[in-house]
Short mmCIF file of C-alpha atoms in Angstrom, two decimals:
data_model
loop_
_atom_site.label_atom_id
_atom_site.label_comp_id
_atom_site.label_asym_id
_atom_site.label_seq_id
_atom_site.Cartn_x
_atom_site.Cartn_y
_atom_site.Cartn_z
CA UNK A 1 -5.04 126.18 10.54
CA UNK A 2 -6.34 126.31 14.16
CA UNK A 3 -9.72 126.03 15.75
CA UNK A 4 -11.70 124.59 18.71
CA UNK A 5 -12.99 121.07 18.43
CA UNK A 6 -16.01 119.98 20.50
CA UNK A 7 -17.03 116.51 20.36
CA UNK A 8 -18.70 113.66 22.34
CA UNK A 9 -17.87 110.00 21.99
CA UNK A 10 -19.95 106.90 22.65
CA UNK A 11 -18.60 103.27 22.57
CA UNK A 12 -20.75 100.60 20.84
CA UNK A 13 -21.02 96.74 20.98
CA UNK A 14 -19.84 95.05 17.68
CA UNK A 15 -23.40 94.05 16.92
CA UNK A 16 -24.73 97.61 17.23
CA UNK A 17 -22.67 99.20 14.47
CA UNK A 18 -25.37 98.18 11.80
CA UNK A 19 -28.12 99.36 14.02
CA UNK A 20 -26.58 102.86 14.31
CA UNK A 21 -26.46 103.04 10.57
CA UNK A 22 -30.26 102.43 10.52
CA UNK A 23 -31.14 104.81 13.33
CA UNK A 24 -34.30 107.05 12.71
CA UNK A 25 -32.27 110.18 13.72
CA UNK A 26 -30.01 109.78 10.66
CA UNK A 27 -33.10 109.70 8.38
CA UNK A 28 -34.83 112.39 10.12
CA UNK A 29 -31.95 114.93 10.47
CA UNK A 30 -29.47 113.75 7.82
CA UNK A 31 -28.13 116.23 5.23
CA UNK A 32 -26.89 114.61 2.01
CA UNK A 33 -25.29 111.22 1.63
CA UNK A 34 -22.75 109.70 4.07
CA UNK A 35 -19.11 109.68 3.38
CA UNK A 36 -16.87 106.72 3.91
CA UNK A 37 -13.12 106.58 4.07
CA UNK A 38 -10.21 104.80 5.65
CA UNK A 39 -8.11 106.86 8.19
CA UNK A 40 -4.54 105.61 8.96
CA UNK A 41 -2.89 107.87 11.60
CA UNK A 42 0.55 107.66 13.11
CA UNK A 43 1.08 109.35 16.57
CA UNK A 44 4.46 110.79 17.34
CA UNK A 45 6.15 111.73 20.56
CA UNK A 46 9.66 111.49 22.24
CA UNK A 47 10.82 108.27 23.90
CA UNK A 48 10.08 109.80 27.36
CA UNK A 49 6.73 111.08 26.04
CA UNK A 50 7.50 114.85 26.42
CA UNK A 51 4.53 115.91 24.33
CA UNK A 52 1.98 113.79 26.14
CA UNK A 53 3.36 115.04 29.51
CA UNK A 54 3.07 118.53 28.22
CA UNK A 55 -0.59 118.16 27.53
CA UNK A 56 -0.41 117.95 23.57
CA UNK A 57 -0.62 115.26 20.91
CA UNK A 58 0.87 115.01 17.42
CA UNK A 59 -0.33 112.82 14.62
CA UNK A 60 0.16 112.55 10.87
CA UNK A 61 -2.94 111.24 9.21
CA UNK A 62 -2.92 109.40 5.76
CA UNK A 63 -6.03 110.37 3.74
CA UNK A 64 -5.66 108.73 0.35
CA UNK A 65 -2.55 110.34 -1.04
CA UNK A 66 -2.72 113.36 1.35
CA UNK A 67 -0.82 113.71 4.64
CA UNK A 68 -2.45 115.88 7.33
CA UNK A 69 -0.55 116.74 10.46
CA UNK A 70 -2.71 117.59 13.64
CA UNK A 71 -1.58 119.13 16.89
CA UNK A 72 -4.28 118.90 19.69
CA UNK A 73 -4.19 120.36 23.18
CA UNK A 74 -5.42 118.33 26.09
CA UNK A 75 -9.22 117.99 26.21
CA UNK A 76 -11.49 119.72 28.74
CA UNK A 77 -15.17 119.41 28.99
CA UNK A 78 -17.94 117.55 30.91
CA UNK A 79 -19.52 114.22 30.77
CA UNK A 80 -17.93 112.63 27.62
CA UNK A 81 -17.53 116.08 25.94
CA UNK A 82 -14.13 116.81 24.61
CA UNK A 83 -13.38 120.50 23.95
CA UNK A 84 -9.79 121.36 22.76
CA UNK A 85 -7.77 123.49 20.56
CA UNK A 86 -6.46 121.79 17.40
CA UNK A 87 -4.13 122.96 14.54
CA UNK A 88 -4.13 121.05 11.21
CA UNK A 89 -1.61 121.49 8.22
CA UNK A 90 -1.14 119.50 5.13
CA UNK A 91 2.33 118.38 4.81
CA UNK A 92 4.41 116.69 2.19
CA UNK A 93 5.48 113.34 3.73
CA UNK A 94 5.11 110.78 6.41
CA UNK A 95 7.31 112.52 9.02
CA UNK A 96 6.09 115.55 11.04
CA UNK A 97 7.16 118.91 9.81
CA UNK A 98 8.44 121.33 12.56
CA UNK A 99 7.75 124.68 10.97
CA UNK A 100 3.93 124.55 11.02
CA UNK A 101 3.93 123.26 14.67
CA UNK A 102 5.77 126.45 15.83
CA UNK A 103 2.45 128.25 15.51
CA UNK A 104 0.69 125.77 17.90
CA UNK A 105 0.61 124.77 21.63
CA UNK A 106 3.50 122.34 21.04
CA UNK A 107 5.88 125.11 20.08
CA UNK A 108 7.28 125.64 23.75
CA UNK A 109 7.99 121.88 23.99
CA UNK A 110 9.76 121.83 20.66
CA UNK A 111 12.10 124.54 21.78
CA UNK A 112 13.52 122.27 24.52
CA UNK A 113 16.97 120.85 23.40
CA UNK A 114 16.55 117.53 21.70
CA UNK A 115 12.81 117.32 21.54
CA UNK A 116 12.17 118.01 17.91
CA UNK A 117 15.01 115.70 16.73
CA UNK A 118 13.78 112.72 18.93
CA UNK A 119 10.14 112.47 17.73
CA UNK A 120 9.41 108.84 16.74
CA UNK A 121 6.21 106.87 16.12
CA UNK A 122 4.56 105.60 19.21
CA UNK A 123 1.36 103.88 17.89
CA UNK A 124 -0.96 103.83 15.03
CA UNK A 125 -4.76 103.88 14.46
CA UNK A 126 -6.48 102.29 11.45
CA UNK A 127 -10.11 103.46 11.29
CA UNK A 128 -13.01 102.88 8.86
CA UNK A 129 -15.10 105.99 9.25
CA UNK A 130 -18.56 106.78 7.98
CA UNK A 131 -19.65 110.39 8.47
CA UNK A 132 -23.18 111.74 8.24
CA UNK A 133 -23.99 115.45 8.48
CA UNK A 134 -26.96 116.18 10.72
CA UNK A 135 -28.76 119.56 10.98
CA UNK A 136 -31.70 121.62 11.84
CA UNK A 137 -32.57 125.23 12.56
CA UNK A 138 -29.49 126.88 14.10
CA UNK A 139 -27.25 123.73 14.50
CA UNK A 140 -25.24 121.29 12.51
CA UNK A 141 -23.37 118.26 13.77
CA UNK A 142 -21.07 115.58 12.30
CA UNK A 143 -21.97 111.96 13.26
CA UNK A 144 -18.96 109.67 12.58
CA UNK A 145 -19.04 106.05 13.07
CA UNK A 146 -15.56 104.65 13.59
CA UNK A 147 -14.49 100.92 13.46
CA UNK A 148 -10.90 99.87 13.66
CA UNK A 149 -7.93 99.42 16.06
CA UNK A 150 -5.28 101.24 18.04
CA UNK A 151 -1.94 99.32 17.69
CA UNK A 152 1.31 99.81 19.69
CA UNK A 153 4.30 97.57 20.13
CA UNK A 154 2.76 96.15 23.41
CA UNK A 155 -0.55 95.17 21.95
CA UNK A 156 -3.77 96.41 20.36
CA UNK A 157 -7.25 97.57 21.36
CA UNK A 158 -10.47 97.60 19.19
CA UNK A 159 -12.23 100.87 18.36
CA UNK A 160 -16.07 100.90 17.88
CA UNK A 161 -17.48 104.36 18.61
CA UNK A 162 -19.88 106.98 17.39
CA UNK A 163 -18.30 110.63 17.52
CA UNK A 164 -20.49 113.61 17.55
CA UNK A 165 -18.62 116.80 16.49
CA UNK A 166 -20.32 120.15 16.79
CA UNK A 167 -20.06 122.26 13.85
CA UNK A 168 -22.68 124.87 14.62
CA UNK A 169 -24.92 125.57 17.53
CA UNK A 170 -24.72 124.94 21.29
CA UNK A 171 -22.96 122.04 23.10
CA UNK A 172 -26.22 120.86 24.58
CA UNK A 173 -27.22 119.62 21.03
CA UNK A 174 -24.61 116.85 21.30
CA UNK A 175 -26.23 115.60 24.52
CA UNK A 176 -29.70 115.67 22.95
CA UNK A 177 -28.52 113.66 19.91
CA UNK A 178 -26.69 111.25 22.18
CA UNK A 179 -29.77 110.72 24.47
CA UNK A 180 -31.81 110.11 21.22
CA UNK A 181 -29.31 107.47 20.01
CA UNK A 182 -29.14 105.87 23.47
CA UNK A 183 -32.86 105.25 23.58
CA UNK A 184 -32.51 102.57 20.93
CA UNK A 185 -28.92 101.42 21.15
CA UNK A 186 -27.23 100.82 24.49
CA UNK A 187 -23.89 102.69 24.39
CA UNK A 188 -21.21 103.90 26.72
CA UNK A 189 -19.71 107.33 27.04
CA UNK A 190 -16.00 107.10 26.01
CA UNK A 191 -13.88 108.32 28.75
CA UNK A 192 -10.67 108.39 26.54
CA UNK A 193 -9.88 109.66 23.16
CA UNK A 194 -8.05 107.40 20.57
CA UNK A 195 -4.74 109.01 21.61
CA UNK A 196 -5.47 108.41 25.17
CA UNK A 197 -5.99 104.68 24.51
CA UNK A 198 -2.78 104.54 22.47
CA UNK A 199 -0.62 106.15 25.13
CA UNK A 200 -2.25 103.91 27.74
CA UNK A 201 -1.00 100.92 25.59
CA UNK A 202 2.39 102.47 25.33
CA UNK A 203 2.78 103.12 29.07
CA UNK A 204 0.94 99.94 30.26
CA UNK A 205 -0.95 102.27 32.51
CA UNK A 206 -3.95 100.96 34.59
CA UNK A 207 -6.79 103.40 35.25
CA UNK A 208 -6.39 105.52 38.37
CA UNK A 209 -8.79 107.33 40.80
CA UNK A 210 -9.49 110.90 39.78
CA UNK A 211 -9.79 113.69 42.38
CA UNK A 212 -11.69 116.84 41.99
CA UNK A 213 -9.94 119.43 39.89
CA UNK A 214 -9.57 122.99 41.17
CA UNK A 215 -12.47 125.25 40.08
CA UNK A 216 -11.39 128.29 38.23
CA UNK A 217 -13.81 131.18 38.40
CA UNK A 218 -13.34 134.94 37.75
CA UNK A 219 -15.31 137.83 39.32
CA UNK A 220 -16.53 138.89 35.93
CA UNK A 221 -18.51 135.62 35.49
CA UNK A 222 -22.23 135.48 35.75
CA UNK A 223 -24.01 133.11 38.07
CA UNK A 224 -24.94 130.90 35.11
CA UNK A 225 -21.42 130.83 33.77
CA UNK A 226 -20.04 129.83 37.26
CA UNK A 227 -22.77 127.19 37.61
CA UNK A 228 -21.90 125.65 34.35
CA UNK A 229 -18.15 125.56 35.06
CA UNK A 230 -18.62 124.04 38.51
CA UNK A 231 -21.24 121.42 37.56
CA UNK A 232 -19.13 120.37 34.61
CA UNK A 233 -16.11 119.57 36.76
CA UNK A 234 -18.31 117.52 39.14
CA UNK A 235 -19.59 115.42 36.22
CA UNK A 236 -16.11 115.15 34.79
CA UNK A 237 -14.90 113.67 38.05
CA UNK A 238 -17.71 111.23 38.24
CA UNK A 239 -17.12 109.93 34.67
CA UNK A 240 -13.22 110.01 35.13
CA UNK A 241 -13.48 107.45 37.87
CA UNK A 242 -15.54 104.95 36.05
CA UNK A 243 -12.66 103.17 34.34
CA UNK A 244 -10.79 102.81 37.55
CA UNK A 245 -13.95 101.30 39.35
CA UNK A 246 -14.74 98.95 36.46
CA UNK A 247 -11.15 97.80 35.94
CA UNK A 248 -9.78 97.54 39.55
CA UNK A 249 -12.60 98.03 42.00
CA UNK A 250 -10.10 100.36 43.70
CA UNK A 251 -11.79 101.65 46.93
CA UNK A 252 -10.39 105.19 46.32
CA UNK A 253 -12.01 105.20 42.85
CA UNK A 254 -15.30 104.36 44.46
CA UNK A 255 -14.73 107.00 47.12
CA UNK A 256 -13.88 109.76 44.54
CA UNK A 257 -17.01 108.77 42.37
CA UNK A 258 -19.16 109.16 45.53
CA UNK A 259 -17.34 112.46 46.33
CA UNK A 260 -18.34 113.67 42.79
CA UNK A 261 -21.94 112.69 43.28
CA UNK A 262 -22.03 114.64 46.56
CA UNK A 263 -20.23 117.68 45.06
CA UNK A 264 -22.94 117.56 42.29
CA UNK A 265 -25.66 117.55 44.97
CA UNK A 266 -24.00 120.46 46.61
CA UNK A 267 -24.08 122.33 43.27
CA UNK A 268 -27.77 121.96 43.09
CA UNK A 269 -28.10 122.96 46.66
CA UNK A 270 -25.96 126.06 46.25
CA UNK A 271 -27.64 127.19 43.07
CA UNK A 272 -31.15 125.75 43.63
CA UNK A 273 -32.36 128.68 45.55
CA UNK A 274 -31.04 131.04 42.88
CA UNK A 275 -31.52 131.33 39.16
CA UNK A 276 -33.19 128.64 37.13
CA UNK A 277 -31.04 125.52 37.77
CA UNK A 278 -34.24 123.29 37.98
CA UNK A 279 -35.42 124.53 34.67
CA UNK A 280 -32.23 123.01 33.14
CA UNK A 281 -33.23 119.49 34.09
CA UNK A 282 -32.95 119.30 37.77
CA UNK A 283 -35.69 116.65 38.25
CA UNK A 284 -34.05 114.10 35.93
CA UNK A 285 -30.59 114.91 37.46
CA UNK A 286 -32.06 114.16 40.90
CA UNK A 287 -33.35 110.87 39.72
CA UNK A 288 -30.13 109.89 38.07
CA UNK A 289 -28.04 110.88 41.18
CA UNK A 290 -30.44 108.92 43.56
CA UNK A 291 -30.06 105.76 41.40
CA UNK A 292 -26.30 106.00 41.12
CA UNK A 293 -25.98 106.75 44.87
CA UNK A 294 -28.00 103.61 45.68
CA UNK A 295 -25.07 101.65 44.25
CA UNK A 296 -22.11 103.81 45.18
CA UNK A 297 -23.22 104.08 48.82
CA UNK A 298 -23.33 100.43 49.89
CA UNK A 299 -19.99 99.76 48.02
CA UNK A 300 -18.28 102.69 49.72
CA UNK A 301 -19.85 101.85 53.22
CA UNK A 302 -18.49 98.27 52.85
CA UNK A 303 -15.01 99.61 52.04
CA UNK A 304 -15.02 101.86 55.08
CA UNK A 305 -16.36 99.13 57.40
CA UNK A 306 -13.61 96.75 56.31
CA UNK A 307 -10.66 99.13 56.29
CA UNK A 308 -11.53 101.72 59.01
CA UNK A 309 -13.44 99.60 61.54
CA UNK A 310 -12.52 95.90 61.21
CA UNK A 311 -8.79 95.80 60.06
CA UNK A 312 -7.46 98.49 62.50
CA UNK A 313 -8.93 96.63 65.36
CA UNK A 314 -7.84 93.20 64.10
CA UNK A 315 -4.31 94.49 63.98
CA UNK A 316 -4.28 95.20 67.65
CA UNK A 317 -6.57 92.35 69.06
CA UNK A 318 -5.80 88.63 69.52
CA UNK A 319 -6.91 86.52 66.48
CA UNK A 320 -8.72 83.30 66.24
CA UNK A 321 -11.35 81.56 64.14
CA UNK A 322 -14.02 83.93 65.15
CA UNK A 323 -12.06 87.07 64.18
CA UNK A 324 -11.12 85.45 60.77
CA UNK A 325 -14.65 84.45 60.11
CA UNK A 326 -15.96 87.89 60.75
CA UNK A 327 -13.43 89.44 58.36
CA UNK A 328 -14.15 86.97 55.85
CA UNK A 329 -17.89 87.58 55.96
CA UNK A 330 -17.51 91.30 55.54
CA UNK A 331 -14.95 90.85 52.71
CA UNK A 332 -17.55 88.76 50.96
CA UNK A 333 -20.26 91.38 51.51
CA UNK A 334 -17.87 94.07 50.11
CA UNK A 335 -17.28 91.87 47.02
CA UNK A 336 -21.18 91.59 46.41
CA UNK A 337 -21.57 95.35 46.74
CA UNK A 338 -18.72 96.00 44.24
CA UNK A 339 -20.14 93.48 41.91
CA UNK A 340 -23.49 95.18 41.99
CA UNK A 341 -21.80 98.65 41.39
CA UNK A 342 -19.81 97.34 38.54
CA UNK A 343 -22.90 95.87 36.96
CA UNK A 344 -24.68 99.17 37.27
CA UNK A 345 -21.80 101.11 35.75
CA UNK A 346 -21.57 98.70 32.80
CA UNK A 347 -25.25 99.09 31.96
CA UNK A 348 -26.98 101.55 29.70
CA UNK A 349 -28.80 103.37 32.67
CA UNK A 350 -25.42 104.76 33.74
CA UNK A 351 -24.88 106.30 30.28
CA UNK A 352 -28.17 107.82 30.33
CA UNK A 353 -27.51 109.27 33.77
CA UNK A 354 -24.18 110.76 32.71
CA UNK A 355 -25.81 112.25 29.55
CA UNK A 356 -28.60 113.70 31.69
CA UNK A 357 -26.11 115.28 34.06
CA UNK A 358 -23.82 116.45 31.24
CA UNK A 359 -26.66 118.14 29.46
CA UNK A 360 -27.64 119.92 32.63
CA UNK A 361 -24.14 121.04 33.35
CA UNK A 362 -23.57 122.21 29.79
CA UNK A 363 -26.71 124.35 29.71
CA UNK A 364 -25.29 127.87 29.99
CA UNK A 365 -28.57 129.46 29.04
CA UNK A 366 -30.10 129.29 32.56
CA UNK A 367 -32.91 131.80 32.87
CA UNK A 368 -32.37 134.83 35.23
CA UNK A 369 -28.72 133.97 35.69
CA UNK A 370 -26.97 136.98 34.34
CA UNK A 371 -26.21 138.44 37.82
CA UNK A 372 -22.45 138.46 38.92
CA UNK A 373 -21.16 135.52 40.78
CA UNK A 374 -19.12 137.25 43.53
CA UNK A 375 -21.90 138.50 45.67
CA UNK A 376 -23.85 135.31 45.15
CA UNK A 377 -20.90 133.30 46.24
CA UNK A 378 -20.23 135.42 49.39
CA UNK A 379 -23.95 135.12 50.37
CA UNK A 380 -23.91 131.26 49.84
CA UNK A 381 -20.84 130.87 51.84
CA UNK A 382 -22.01 133.08 54.70
CA UNK A 383 -25.31 131.18 54.95
CA UNK A 384 -23.35 127.76 55.13
CA UNK A 385 -20.92 129.11 57.69
CA UNK A 386 -23.62 130.35 59.92
CA UNK A 387 -25.37 126.92 59.70
CA UNK A 388 -22.16 125.24 60.84
CA UNK A 389 -21.78 127.59 63.83
CA UNK A 390 -25.42 126.86 64.86
CA UNK A 391 -24.73 123.13 64.48
CA UNK A 392 -21.56 123.18 66.47
CA UNK A 393 -22.84 125.34 69.32
CA UNK A 394 -21.77 123.76 72.68
CA UNK A 395 -19.51 121.38 70.78
CA UNK A 396 -18.39 119.55 74.01
CA UNK A 397 -22.04 118.49 74.68
CA UNK A 398 -22.81 117.24 71.28
CA UNK A 399 -23.90 113.50 71.12
CA UNK A 400 -23.22 111.28 68.03
CA UNK A 401 -26.30 112.58 66.23
CA UNK A 402 -25.35 116.16 66.88
CA UNK A 403 -21.79 115.54 65.68
CA UNK A 404 -23.22 113.81 62.53
CA UNK A 405 -25.46 116.99 61.78
CA UNK A 406 -22.43 119.27 62.34
CA UNK A 407 -20.37 117.08 59.90
CA UNK A 408 -23.01 117.25 57.29
CA UNK A 409 -23.10 121.12 57.55
CA UNK A 410 -19.30 121.23 57.44
CA UNK A 411 -19.19 119.12 54.22
CA UNK A 412 -21.64 121.51 52.63
CA UNK A 413 -19.52 124.55 53.64
CA UNK A 414 -16.25 122.70 52.33
CA UNK A 415 -17.75 122.00 48.90
CA UNK A 416 -19.03 125.60 48.54
CA UNK A 417 -15.71 127.02 49.72
CA UNK A 418 -13.80 124.85 47.23
CA UNK A 419 -16.30 125.99 44.38
CA UNK A 420 -15.79 129.60 45.09
CA UNK A 421 -12.29 130.08 46.53
CA UNK A 422 -10.76 131.07 43.20
CA UNK A 423 -12.85 134.22 43.38
CA UNK A 424 -10.61 135.48 46.16
CA UNK A 425 -6.96 135.40 44.84
CA UNK A 426 -6.10 138.52 47.10
CA UNK A 427 -7.04 136.42 50.21
CA UNK A 428 -5.15 133.31 49.24
CA UNK A 429 -3.44 132.70 52.58
CA UNK A 430 -6.56 133.17 54.62
CA UNK A 431 -8.46 130.89 52.29
CA UNK A 432 -5.89 128.13 52.53
CA UNK A 433 -5.71 128.28 56.37
CA UNK A 434 -9.58 128.30 56.41
CA UNK A 435 -9.79 125.15 54.10
CA UNK A 436 -6.94 123.36 55.96
CA UNK A 437 -8.68 123.84 59.31
CA UNK A 438 -11.96 122.80 57.82
CA UNK A 439 -10.62 119.57 56.27
CA UNK A 440 -8.84 118.66 59.52
CA UNK A 441 -12.02 119.03 61.52
CA UNK A 442 -13.95 117.00 58.92
CA UNK A 443 -11.42 114.25 58.97
CA UNK A 444 -11.65 113.92 62.68
CA UNK A 445 -15.35 113.92 62.78
CA UNK A 446 -15.43 111.44 59.82
CA UNK A 447 -13.22 109.03 61.99
CA UNK A 448 -15.80 109.44 64.72
CA UNK A 449 -18.74 108.77 62.37
CA UNK A 450 -17.10 105.71 60.94
CA UNK A 451 -16.53 104.28 64.45
CA UNK A 452 -20.12 105.08 65.50
CA UNK A 453 -21.56 103.53 62.40
CA UNK A 454 -19.21 100.42 62.74
CA UNK A 455 -20.13 99.92 66.37
CA UNK A 456 -23.83 99.90 65.50
CA UNK A 457 -23.18 97.30 62.75
CA UNK A 458 -21.14 95.23 65.18
CA UNK A 459 -23.77 95.53 67.99
CA UNK A 460 -26.42 94.31 65.60
CA UNK A 461 -24.28 91.37 64.47
CA UNK A 462 -23.51 90.48 68.21
CA UNK A 463 -27.04 90.40 69.05
CA UNK A 464 -28.04 88.23 66.01
CA UNK A 465 -24.97 85.90 65.85
CA UNK A 466 -24.14 82.77 67.77
CA UNK A 467 -21.80 83.00 70.65
CA UNK A 468 -18.73 82.33 68.50
CA UNK A 469 -19.53 85.38 66.39
CA UNK A 470 -20.77 87.54 69.16
CA UNK A 471 -17.50 87.65 71.06
CA UNK A 472 -15.19 89.00 68.33
CA UNK A 473 -17.94 91.63 67.33
CA UNK A 474 -18.30 92.77 70.91
CA UNK A 475 -14.52 92.85 71.39
CA UNK A 476 -13.94 95.04 68.32
CA UNK A 477 -16.83 97.32 69.33
CA UNK A 478 -15.15 97.78 72.73
CA UNK A 479 -11.81 98.43 71.23
CA UNK A 480 -13.28 101.36 69.20
CA UNK A 481 -14.83 102.93 72.35
CA UNK A 482 -11.22 103.72 73.51
CA UNK A 483 -10.22 104.89 69.98
CA UNK A 484 -13.34 107.28 69.88
CA UNK A 485 -12.35 109.02 73.13
CA UNK A 486 -8.99 109.99 71.55
CA UNK A 487 -10.60 111.19 68.36
CA UNK A 488 -13.17 113.10 70.29
CA UNK A 489 -10.42 114.94 72.33
CA UNK A 490 -8.67 115.81 69.06
CA UNK A 491 -11.96 117.04 67.39
CA UNK A 492 -12.42 119.49 70.30
CA UNK A 493 -9.06 121.05 69.43
CA UNK A 494 -9.74 121.08 65.63
CA UNK A 495 -13.26 122.87 66.34
CA UNK A 496 -11.40 125.58 68.24
CA UNK A 497 -8.87 125.96 65.44
CA UNK A 498 -11.59 126.07 62.76
CA UNK A 499 -13.77 128.79 64.64
CA UNK A 500 -10.73 130.91 64.95
CA UNK A 501 -10.28 131.21 61.15
CA UNK A 502 -11.16 134.42 59.40
CA UNK A 503 -13.93 134.10 56.69
CA UNK A 504 -11.94 134.71 53.50
CA UNK A 505 -15.11 135.72 51.60
CA UNK A 506 -16.02 138.46 54.10
CA UNK A 507 -14.61 142.00 53.61
CA UNK A 508 -15.45 142.88 57.10
#
């Protein structure tokens, strides 16, 4: 039996399990009595994890004397929302049965030589689940409180989560319920399913940075549908980088999280002058984004200063106690900014921010948004392109501030172009050339901006520090003057190359 599963998962602290059971929402919206049961599940795959790599999972769940085999496709969705196809069949024993799976997404993988024969248990989950049915006019949701463990040969991790599964109604209902729960009980959005955690144990994998996924739009989409798809991808990238930043403080994870936040701001800018985005919660989204940006910005700026300004210069300049002290001081500041960021991401306000953004992205009922996306996209791209040309006029005579304004305009054009490029499959080559030229120009201007900001920081330090610190700060700033000249010369060439590209969204 197949179907679409739409769910949202929230992680709880051990002491909050009882508090959730007593939450007023359950008394207010509960239907009938809760159901309690023990779920023991065995997840199967090949030794080389062919199913997992192919985007599907296979489990056999023990429910009393019954055995239920479930195949699930890899989840898609937005902030914490898991939407995926699943197929369930009752089977006779503990081992998977191949015949029912031939009607599911795993069938192409099972047709490969040796895959079906090499399926083996990879890990198990043992979960005590309490399920409440919540409902109201036009909606019904299952609230499942899970407590237990995921166990593999390499170790085990605890499971304490509340899972909201949509039975009837719109996905926004899940966010509304989650925000209601969050007001009384601090929780965290789960970034991984139970199977994801199990496979992470099997593979011993550390969280990695998550880049923006390609946006897939079609010309028959409405403006509202396109907005929802684009915004969901931005929030998904934001949430996807949280584990990496919390576990490793990887500078690339911080960078990608900040990119996601800027892409989200670009979504609001692109659609803000059009149909009804603000009515879907724009004010609270702005507040959440500003708060998160106030923590991401300093951490990212500290990373850039250390790796793009200080360390390249130190690799080419004579060392000494002053140089070492300068590097040590900025490494200390970087750690402080990362500590503050990790503290913010670990707190309840981050969860509330993500739920707010997720609800906004999931709201497909935007008023006055039924117009087609294609002409809307072309007009938005043309406006941003013209702003770029205006900002870049007389490129050779632009000062630092002028190049900064041009860079901001180019970033806005880049994000919009990446949002809408899938609408023009017949102009794929022109679009790729346009985006490559745009990215190269942005990279060169970004280097110049990093140098300009870094020199300002170094100049301030040189003026405020004692002579021992002033000398290395001045020496590094001087080294970057020469580097900036080379980047500026390259940027002029990149500007010419960019302005020669055809506008892939224009039929003229």
